[in-house]
Coordinates of C-alpha atoms in Angstrom, one line a residue:
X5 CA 203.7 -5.2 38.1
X6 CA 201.5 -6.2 41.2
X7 CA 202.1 -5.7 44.5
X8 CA 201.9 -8.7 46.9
X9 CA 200.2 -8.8 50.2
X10 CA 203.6 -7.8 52.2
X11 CA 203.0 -4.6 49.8
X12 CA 206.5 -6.2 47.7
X13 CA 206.3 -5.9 44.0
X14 CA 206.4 -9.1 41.6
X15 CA 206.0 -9.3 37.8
X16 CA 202.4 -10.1 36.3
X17 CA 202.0 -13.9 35.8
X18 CA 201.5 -14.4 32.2
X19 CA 198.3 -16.4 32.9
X20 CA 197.0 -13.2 34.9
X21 CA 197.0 -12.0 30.8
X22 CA 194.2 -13.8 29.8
X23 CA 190.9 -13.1 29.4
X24 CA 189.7 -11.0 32.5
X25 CA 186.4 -13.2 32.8
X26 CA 188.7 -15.7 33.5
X27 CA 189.2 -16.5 37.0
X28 CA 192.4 -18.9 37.9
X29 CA 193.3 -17.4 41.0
X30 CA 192.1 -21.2 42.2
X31 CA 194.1 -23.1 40.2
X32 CA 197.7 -24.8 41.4
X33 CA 200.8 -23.4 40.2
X34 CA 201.1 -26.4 37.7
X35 CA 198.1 -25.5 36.1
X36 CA 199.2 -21.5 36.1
X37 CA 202.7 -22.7 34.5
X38 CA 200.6 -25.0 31.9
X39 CA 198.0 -21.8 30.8
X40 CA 201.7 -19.1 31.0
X41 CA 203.2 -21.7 28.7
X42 CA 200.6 -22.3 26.2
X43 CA 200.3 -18.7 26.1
X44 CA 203.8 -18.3 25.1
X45 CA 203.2 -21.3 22.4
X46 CA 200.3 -19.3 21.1
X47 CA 202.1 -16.4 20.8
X48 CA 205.3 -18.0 19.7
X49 CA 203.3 -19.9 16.8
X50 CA 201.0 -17.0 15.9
X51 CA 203.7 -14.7 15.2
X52 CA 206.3 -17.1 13.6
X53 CA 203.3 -17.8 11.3
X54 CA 202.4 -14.4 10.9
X55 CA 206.5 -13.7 10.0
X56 CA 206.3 -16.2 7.7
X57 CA 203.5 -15.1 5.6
X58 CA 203.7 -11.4 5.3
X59 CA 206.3 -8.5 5.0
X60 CA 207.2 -6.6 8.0
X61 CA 205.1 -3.4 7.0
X62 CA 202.3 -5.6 6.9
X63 CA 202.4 -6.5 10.8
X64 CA 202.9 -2.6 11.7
X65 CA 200.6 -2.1 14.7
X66 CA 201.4 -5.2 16.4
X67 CA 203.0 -5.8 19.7
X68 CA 206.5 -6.2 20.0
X69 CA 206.5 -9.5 21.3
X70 CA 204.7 -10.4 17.6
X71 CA 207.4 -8.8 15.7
X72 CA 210.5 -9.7 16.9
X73 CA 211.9 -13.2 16.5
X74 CA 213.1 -15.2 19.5
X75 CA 214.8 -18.9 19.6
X76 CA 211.8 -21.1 20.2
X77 CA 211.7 -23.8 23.3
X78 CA 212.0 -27.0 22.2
X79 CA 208.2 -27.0 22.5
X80 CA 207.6 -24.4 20.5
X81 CA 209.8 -25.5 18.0
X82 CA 208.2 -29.2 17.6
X83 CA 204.9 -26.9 17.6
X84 CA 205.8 -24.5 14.6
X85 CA 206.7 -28.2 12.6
X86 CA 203.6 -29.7 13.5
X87 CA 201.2 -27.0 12.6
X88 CA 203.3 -25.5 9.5
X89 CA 202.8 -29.4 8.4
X90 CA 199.2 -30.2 9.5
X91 CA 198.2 -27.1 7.9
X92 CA 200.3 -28.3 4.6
X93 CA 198.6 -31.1 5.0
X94 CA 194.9 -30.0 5.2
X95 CA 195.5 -26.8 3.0
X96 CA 191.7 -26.8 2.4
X97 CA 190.3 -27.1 5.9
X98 CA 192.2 -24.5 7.3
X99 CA 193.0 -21.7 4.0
X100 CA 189.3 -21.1 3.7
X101 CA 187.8 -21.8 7.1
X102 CA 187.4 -18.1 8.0
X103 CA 185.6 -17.4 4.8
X104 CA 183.4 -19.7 5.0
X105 CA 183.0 -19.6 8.5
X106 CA 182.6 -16.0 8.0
X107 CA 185.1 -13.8 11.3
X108 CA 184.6 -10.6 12.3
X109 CA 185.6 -8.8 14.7
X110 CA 182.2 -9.3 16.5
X111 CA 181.7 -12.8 16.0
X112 CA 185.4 -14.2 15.9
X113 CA 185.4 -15.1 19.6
X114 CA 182.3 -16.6 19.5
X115 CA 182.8 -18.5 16.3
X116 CA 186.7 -19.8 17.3
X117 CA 185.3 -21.3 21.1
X118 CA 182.7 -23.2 18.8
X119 CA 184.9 -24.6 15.9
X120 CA 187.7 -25.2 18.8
X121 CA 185.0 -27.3 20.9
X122 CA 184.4 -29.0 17.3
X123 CA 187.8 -29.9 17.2
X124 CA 187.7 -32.2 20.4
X125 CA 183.8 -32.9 20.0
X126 CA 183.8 -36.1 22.0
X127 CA 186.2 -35.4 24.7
X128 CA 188.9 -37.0 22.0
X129 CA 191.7 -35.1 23.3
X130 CA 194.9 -35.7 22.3
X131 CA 198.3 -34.0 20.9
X132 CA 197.3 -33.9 16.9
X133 CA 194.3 -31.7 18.3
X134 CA 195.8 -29.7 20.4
X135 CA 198.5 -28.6 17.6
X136 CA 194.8 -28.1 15.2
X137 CA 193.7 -25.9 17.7
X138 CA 197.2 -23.4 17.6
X139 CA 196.8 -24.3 13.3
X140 CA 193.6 -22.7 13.8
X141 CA 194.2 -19.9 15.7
X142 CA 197.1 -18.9 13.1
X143 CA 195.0 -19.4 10.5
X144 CA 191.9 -16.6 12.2
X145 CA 195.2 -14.0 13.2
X146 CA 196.3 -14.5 9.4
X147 CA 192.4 -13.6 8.5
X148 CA 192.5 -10.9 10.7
X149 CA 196.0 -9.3 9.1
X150 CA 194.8 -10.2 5.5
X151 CA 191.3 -8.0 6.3
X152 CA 193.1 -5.2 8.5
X153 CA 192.5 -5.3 11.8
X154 CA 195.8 -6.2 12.8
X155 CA 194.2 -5.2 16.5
X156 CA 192.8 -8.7 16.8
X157 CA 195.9 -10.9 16.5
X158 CA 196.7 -10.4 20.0
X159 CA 192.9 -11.2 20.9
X160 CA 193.7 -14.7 18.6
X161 CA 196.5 -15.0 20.8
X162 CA 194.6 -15.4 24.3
X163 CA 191.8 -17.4 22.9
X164 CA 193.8 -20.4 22.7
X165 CA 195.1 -20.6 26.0
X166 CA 191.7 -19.7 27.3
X167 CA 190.6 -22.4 25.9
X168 CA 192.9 -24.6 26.9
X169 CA 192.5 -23.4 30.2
X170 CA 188.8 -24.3 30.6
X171 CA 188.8 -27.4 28.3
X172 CA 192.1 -28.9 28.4
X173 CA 193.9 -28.6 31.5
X174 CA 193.1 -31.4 33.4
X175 CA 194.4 -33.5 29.9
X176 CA 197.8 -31.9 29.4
X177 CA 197.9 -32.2 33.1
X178 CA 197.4 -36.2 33.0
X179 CA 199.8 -36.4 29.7
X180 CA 202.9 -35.3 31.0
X181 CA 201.8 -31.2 30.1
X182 CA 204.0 -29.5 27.6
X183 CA 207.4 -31.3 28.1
X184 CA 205.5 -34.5 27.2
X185 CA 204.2 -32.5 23.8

């Protein structure tokens, strides 16, 4: 909880959760509602995936909000199809990107902001993309179950709207944001 200036208490902002270098105390309250909803996606579609892929005893460690199963928005349901099906699609791009691209825990942030600025090298932003950047970012929290440190899924989780937040904003903005997804 914070306390506003008249000393009253309000709940966090989910966009106050991500990354603390990452200042959007300027931004509009459509742009704060676009980064608290594509943090929900990401952790919506990261722990659906995550659910889908591995036994319960597997994902011991995680936070709550990872574990349980809720009824998706209609966003995040047309997000879970598109990414289960992209990466169904493309089984070889994304099932052996984080070997070859080599994560750990010391390089993964690094390593995702460059492969997720690879994905809309360009400026070619559209929807398809966006959905390859949330297929990615299950794919690295699935790495980062499979090798055991369950501790970084949540880390996975905030990257994506990060990102989104310093590259993409202004885009989902101009399209509609995520009622037009």
């Amino acid at each position: 909880m914070k306390r506003n200036m008249a000393g009253a208490t309000t709940a966090a902002r989910p966009c106050d959760r991500l990354s603390p270098t990452f200042d959007t105390s300027a931004f509009s309250d459509t742009e704060k509602n676009i980064c608290d909803d594509a943090l929900g996606l990401s952790v919506d579609y990261i722990s659906y995936r995550l659910r889908s892929k591995f036994e319960q005893s597997k994902l011991q460690g995680l936070n709550r909000e990872f574990l349980i199963p809720r009824s998706p928005s209609s966003e995040a349901a047309k997000l879970r199809s598109l990414a289960t099906h992209m990466e169904a699609e493309y089984p070889d791009l994304f099932e052996t990107a984080c070997t070859k691209l080599d994560f750990t825990a010391s390089t993964a942030h690094v390593t995702f902001n460059s492969v997720a600025k690879e994905i809309f090298q360009g400026g070619n932003v559209n929807w398809g993309r966006i959905v390859a950047l949330f297929t990615f970012g299950g794919v690295v929290a699935h790495h980062f179950v499979e090798t055991g440190q369950i501790e970084m899924v949540h880390r996975v989780a905030e990257w994506i709207p990060n990102f989104i937040a310093g590259n993409l904003l202004p885009w989902i903005m101009e399209n509609g944001g995520w009622v037009s997804f």
